[in-house]
Short mmCIF file of C-alpha atoms in Angstrom, two decimals:
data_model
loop_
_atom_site.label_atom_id
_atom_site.label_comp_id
_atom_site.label_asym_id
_atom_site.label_seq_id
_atom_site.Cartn_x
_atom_site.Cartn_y
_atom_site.Cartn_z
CA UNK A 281 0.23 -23.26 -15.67
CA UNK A 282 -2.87 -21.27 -14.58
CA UNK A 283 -4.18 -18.42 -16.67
CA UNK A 284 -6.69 -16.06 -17.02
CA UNK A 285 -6.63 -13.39 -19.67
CA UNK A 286 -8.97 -10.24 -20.69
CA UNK A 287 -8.27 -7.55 -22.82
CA UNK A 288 -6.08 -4.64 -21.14
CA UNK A 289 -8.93 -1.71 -21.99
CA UNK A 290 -11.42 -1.12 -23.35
CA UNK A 291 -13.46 1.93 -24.47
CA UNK A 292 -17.18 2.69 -24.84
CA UNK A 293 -19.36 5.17 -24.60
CA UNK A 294 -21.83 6.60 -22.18
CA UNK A 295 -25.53 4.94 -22.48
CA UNK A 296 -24.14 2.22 -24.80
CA UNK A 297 -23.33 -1.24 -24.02
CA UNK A 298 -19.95 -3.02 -23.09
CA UNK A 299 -18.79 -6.73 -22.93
CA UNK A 300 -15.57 -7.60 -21.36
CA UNK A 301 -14.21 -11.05 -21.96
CA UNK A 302 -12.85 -13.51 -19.73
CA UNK A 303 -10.99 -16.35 -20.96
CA UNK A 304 -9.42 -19.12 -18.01
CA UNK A 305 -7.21 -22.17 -18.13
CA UNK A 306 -7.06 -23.50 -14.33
CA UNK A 307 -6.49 -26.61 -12.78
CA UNK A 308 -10.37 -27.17 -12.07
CA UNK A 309 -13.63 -24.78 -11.77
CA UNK A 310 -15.08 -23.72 -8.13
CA UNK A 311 -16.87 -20.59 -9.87
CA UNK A 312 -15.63 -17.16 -11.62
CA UNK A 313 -15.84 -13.91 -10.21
CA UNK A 314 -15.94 -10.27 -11.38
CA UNK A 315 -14.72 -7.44 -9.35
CA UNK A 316 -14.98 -3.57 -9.79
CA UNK A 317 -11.95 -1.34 -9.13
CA UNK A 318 -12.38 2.44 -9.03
CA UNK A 319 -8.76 3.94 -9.39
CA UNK A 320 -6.99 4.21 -6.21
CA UNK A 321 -9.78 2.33 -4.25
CA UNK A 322 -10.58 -1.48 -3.08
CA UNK A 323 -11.98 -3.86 -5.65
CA UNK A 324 -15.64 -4.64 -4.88
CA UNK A 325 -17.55 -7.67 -5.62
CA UNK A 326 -19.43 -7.45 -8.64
CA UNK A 327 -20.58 -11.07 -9.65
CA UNK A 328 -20.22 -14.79 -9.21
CA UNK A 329 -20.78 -17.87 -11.73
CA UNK A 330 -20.55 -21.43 -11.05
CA UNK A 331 -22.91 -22.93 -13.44
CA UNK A 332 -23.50 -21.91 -17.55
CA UNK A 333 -25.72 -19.47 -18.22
CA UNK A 334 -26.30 -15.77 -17.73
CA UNK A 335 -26.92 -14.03 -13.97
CA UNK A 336 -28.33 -10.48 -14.22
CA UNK A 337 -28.18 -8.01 -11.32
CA UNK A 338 -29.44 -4.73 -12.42
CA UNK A 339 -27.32 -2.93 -15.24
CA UNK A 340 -24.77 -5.87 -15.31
CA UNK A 341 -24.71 -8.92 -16.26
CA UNK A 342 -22.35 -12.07 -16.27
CA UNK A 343 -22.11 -14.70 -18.58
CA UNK A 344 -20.31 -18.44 -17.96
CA UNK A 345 -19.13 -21.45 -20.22
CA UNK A 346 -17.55 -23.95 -18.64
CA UNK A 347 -16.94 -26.39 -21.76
CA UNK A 348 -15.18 -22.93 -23.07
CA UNK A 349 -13.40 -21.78 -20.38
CA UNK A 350 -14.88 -18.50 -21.27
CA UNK A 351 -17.05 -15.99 -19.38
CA UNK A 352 -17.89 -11.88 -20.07
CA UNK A 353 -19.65 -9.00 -18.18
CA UNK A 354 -21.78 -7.28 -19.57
CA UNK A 355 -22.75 -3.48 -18.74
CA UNK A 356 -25.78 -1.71 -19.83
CA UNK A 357 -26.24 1.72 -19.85
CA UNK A 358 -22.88 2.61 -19.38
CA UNK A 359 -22.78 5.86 -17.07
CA UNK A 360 -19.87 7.54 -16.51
CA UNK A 361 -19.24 6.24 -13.00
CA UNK A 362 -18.68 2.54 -14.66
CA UNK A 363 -15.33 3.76 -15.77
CA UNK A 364 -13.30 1.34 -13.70
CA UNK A 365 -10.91 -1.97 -13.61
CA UNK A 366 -12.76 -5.03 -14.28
CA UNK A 367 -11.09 -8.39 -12.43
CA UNK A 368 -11.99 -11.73 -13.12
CA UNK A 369 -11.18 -14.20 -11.25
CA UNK A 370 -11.21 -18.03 -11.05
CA UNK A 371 -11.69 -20.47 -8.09
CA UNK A 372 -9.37 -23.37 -8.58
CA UNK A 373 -8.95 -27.19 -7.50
CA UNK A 374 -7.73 -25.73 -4.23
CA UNK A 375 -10.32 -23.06 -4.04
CA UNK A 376 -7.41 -20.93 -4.61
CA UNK A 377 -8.37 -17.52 -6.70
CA UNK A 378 -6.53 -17.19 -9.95
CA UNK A 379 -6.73 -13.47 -11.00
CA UNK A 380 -6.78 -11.73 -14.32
CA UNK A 381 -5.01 -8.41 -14.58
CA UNK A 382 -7.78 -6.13 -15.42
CA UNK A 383 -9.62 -4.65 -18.00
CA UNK A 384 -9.21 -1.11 -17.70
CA UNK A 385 -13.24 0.58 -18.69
CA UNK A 386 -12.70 4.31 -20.42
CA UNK A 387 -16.23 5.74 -20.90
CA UNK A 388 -16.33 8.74 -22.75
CA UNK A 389 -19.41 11.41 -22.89
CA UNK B 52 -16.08 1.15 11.05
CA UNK B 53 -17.28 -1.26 8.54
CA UNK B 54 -15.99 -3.81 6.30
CA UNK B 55 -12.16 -3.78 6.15
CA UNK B 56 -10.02 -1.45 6.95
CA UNK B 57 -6.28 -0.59 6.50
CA UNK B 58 -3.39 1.55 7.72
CA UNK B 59 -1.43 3.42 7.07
CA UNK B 60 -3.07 3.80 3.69
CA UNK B 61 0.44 5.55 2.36
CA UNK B 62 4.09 4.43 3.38
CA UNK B 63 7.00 5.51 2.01
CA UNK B 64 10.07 3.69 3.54
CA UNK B 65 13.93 2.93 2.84
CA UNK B 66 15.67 -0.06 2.63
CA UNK B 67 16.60 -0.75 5.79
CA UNK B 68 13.52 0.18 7.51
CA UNK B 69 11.30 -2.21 9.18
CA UNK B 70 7.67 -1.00 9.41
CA UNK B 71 4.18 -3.08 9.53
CA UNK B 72 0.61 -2.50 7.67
CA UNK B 73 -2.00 -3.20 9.79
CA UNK B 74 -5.64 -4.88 8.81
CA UNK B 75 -8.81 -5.03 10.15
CA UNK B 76 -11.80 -6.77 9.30
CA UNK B 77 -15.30 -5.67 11.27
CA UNK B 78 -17.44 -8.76 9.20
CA UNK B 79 -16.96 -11.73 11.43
CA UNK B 80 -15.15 -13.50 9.22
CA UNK B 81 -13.14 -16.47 9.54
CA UNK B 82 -10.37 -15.95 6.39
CA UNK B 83 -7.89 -12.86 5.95
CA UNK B 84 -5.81 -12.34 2.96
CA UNK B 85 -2.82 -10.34 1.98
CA UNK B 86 -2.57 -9.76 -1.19
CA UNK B 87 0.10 -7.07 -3.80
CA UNK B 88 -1.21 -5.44 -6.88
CA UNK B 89 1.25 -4.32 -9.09
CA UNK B 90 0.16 -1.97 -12.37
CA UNK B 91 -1.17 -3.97 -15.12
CA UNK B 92 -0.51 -7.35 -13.22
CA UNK B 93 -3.09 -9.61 -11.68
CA UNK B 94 -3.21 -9.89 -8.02
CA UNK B 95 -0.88 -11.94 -6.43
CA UNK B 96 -1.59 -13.74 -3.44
CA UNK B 97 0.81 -13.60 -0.57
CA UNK B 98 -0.72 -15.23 2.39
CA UNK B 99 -4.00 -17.11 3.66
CA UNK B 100 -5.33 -17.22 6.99
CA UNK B 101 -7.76 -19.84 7.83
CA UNK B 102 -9.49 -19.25 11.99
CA UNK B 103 -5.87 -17.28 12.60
CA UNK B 104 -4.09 -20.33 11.34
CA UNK B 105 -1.78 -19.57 7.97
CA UNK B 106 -3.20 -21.89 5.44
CA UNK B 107 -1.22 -20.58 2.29
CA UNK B 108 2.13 -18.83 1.55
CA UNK B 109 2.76 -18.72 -2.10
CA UNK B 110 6.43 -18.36 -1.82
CA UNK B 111 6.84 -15.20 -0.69
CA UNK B 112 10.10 -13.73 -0.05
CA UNK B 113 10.95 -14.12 4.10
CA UNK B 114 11.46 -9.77 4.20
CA UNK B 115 8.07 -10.12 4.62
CA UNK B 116 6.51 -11.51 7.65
CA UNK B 117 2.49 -11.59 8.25
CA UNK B 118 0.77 -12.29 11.97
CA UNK B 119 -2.80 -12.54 12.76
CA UNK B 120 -3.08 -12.50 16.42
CA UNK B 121 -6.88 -13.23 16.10
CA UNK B 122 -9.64 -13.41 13.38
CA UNK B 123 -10.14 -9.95 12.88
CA UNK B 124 -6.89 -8.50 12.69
CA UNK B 125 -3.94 -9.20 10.22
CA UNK B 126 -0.43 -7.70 9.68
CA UNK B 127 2.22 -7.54 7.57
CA UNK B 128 6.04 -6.83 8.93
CA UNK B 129 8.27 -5.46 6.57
CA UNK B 130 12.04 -5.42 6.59
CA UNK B 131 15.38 -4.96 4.40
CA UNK B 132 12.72 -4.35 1.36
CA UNK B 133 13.81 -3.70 -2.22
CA UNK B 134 12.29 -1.22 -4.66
CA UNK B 135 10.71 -3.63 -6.99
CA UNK B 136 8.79 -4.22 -3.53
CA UNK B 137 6.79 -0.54 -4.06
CA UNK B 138 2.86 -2.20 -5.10
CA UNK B 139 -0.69 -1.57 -3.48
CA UNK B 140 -0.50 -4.21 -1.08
CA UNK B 141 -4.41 -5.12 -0.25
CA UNK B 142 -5.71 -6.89 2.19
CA UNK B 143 -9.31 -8.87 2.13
CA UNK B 144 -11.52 -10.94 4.28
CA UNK B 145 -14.56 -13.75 3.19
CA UNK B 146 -16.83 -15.58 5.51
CA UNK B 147 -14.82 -19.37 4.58
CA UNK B 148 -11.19 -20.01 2.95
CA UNK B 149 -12.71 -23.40 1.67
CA UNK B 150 -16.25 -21.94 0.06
CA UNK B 151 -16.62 -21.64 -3.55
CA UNK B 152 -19.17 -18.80 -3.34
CA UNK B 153 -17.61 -16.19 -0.81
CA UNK B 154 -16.60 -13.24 -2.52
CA UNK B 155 -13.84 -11.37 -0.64
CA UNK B 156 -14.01 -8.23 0.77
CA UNK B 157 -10.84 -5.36 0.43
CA UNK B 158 -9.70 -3.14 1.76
CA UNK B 159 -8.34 0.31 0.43
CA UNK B 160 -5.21 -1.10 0.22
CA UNK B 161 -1.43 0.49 1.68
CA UNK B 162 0.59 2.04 -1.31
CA UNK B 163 4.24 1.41 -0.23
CA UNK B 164 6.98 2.58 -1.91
CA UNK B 165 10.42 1.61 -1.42
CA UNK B 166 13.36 4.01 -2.21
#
């Protein structure tokens, strides 16, 4: 079966730094994705990784391995308005998106 | 409006209702999604829409019925639900079904509960 797995929560503090993991087993790779979910609200696109290496945008960052079937983001400067749900998400074969269930970000002052 | 909208974003129905959440995408896109979030379980996929033809239907139950008259609107009939039923049901839009890179755009979502 397909699976993606990240830890449940997390918890870091405000102007540190924060990885979240992202391990996948799918039945092929069309690219990983990380979403941002405020609670109560829409998840927003955060992300997107198709080949190895690390893509920066801003404060966050996102990290791939294909050969592992591993990926993280990384946040910077945490402020207090990163305390969110963090999806990631898999494009299979069938360009189908496999989701994780979340890593739920607790930043604390 | 932009981006994707949804209504009603709160429904609270009983069993033997039959109501429908409504979805609308202002992007030009060509896919629509429905999708339920449960707490503390990924996001399951419900139904595809590919240029207003269904493309996907990961074996939903048949209380729940989706149409999408055209490419910007999408709906989802409900009927005779149960209570394990009550999720965030989400819908989302991306320029191509087929793509790799298209990120999908939500909505706000429709909490339903079912009593």
């Amino acid at each position: 079966g397909q699976n993606i797995d990240q830890p449940t929560e997390m918890t870091a503090t405000e102007g540190a730094i924060v990885q979240i993991n992202c391990t996948y087993q799918t039945s092929g790779f069309n690219g990983l994705f990380w979403y941002q979910q405020h609670a109560g609200e829409a998840p927003t696109f955060l992300s997107y990784n198709v080949l190895d290496g690390l893509e920066e945008k801003g404060r966050f960052s996102s990290f791939l391995s294909r050969s592992k079937g591993y990926s993280y983001l990384l946040l910077k400067e945490l402020q207090m308005k990163d305390s969110a749900s963090y999806l990631c998400a898999v494009k299979d074969s069938n360009y189908q998106l496999i989701w994780g269930a979340g890593t739920k970000l607790i930043i604390k002052p | 409006e932009t981006g994707v909208t949804q209504t009603p974003r709160h429904l609270v129905m009983g069993m033997t209702n039959k109501k429908s959440l409504k979805c609308e995408q202002h992007l030009g896109h060509n896919a629509m999604y429905w999708y339920k979030q449960s707490a503390k379980k990924p996001l399951e996929l419900m139904f595809v829409y590919s240029l207003e033809e269904r493309v996907e239907n990961n074996s939903v139950p048949s209380r729940f019925s989706p149409e999408c008259p055209n490419s910007s609107h999408l709906f989802l009939h409900l009927h005779t639900l149960q209570p394990e039923d009550s999720a965030l049901y989400l819908c989302a839009s991306s320029q191509d079904e087929g793509a790799s890179s298209y990120e999908q755009y939500f909505g706000p979502g429709t909490r339903l509960t079912v009593t």
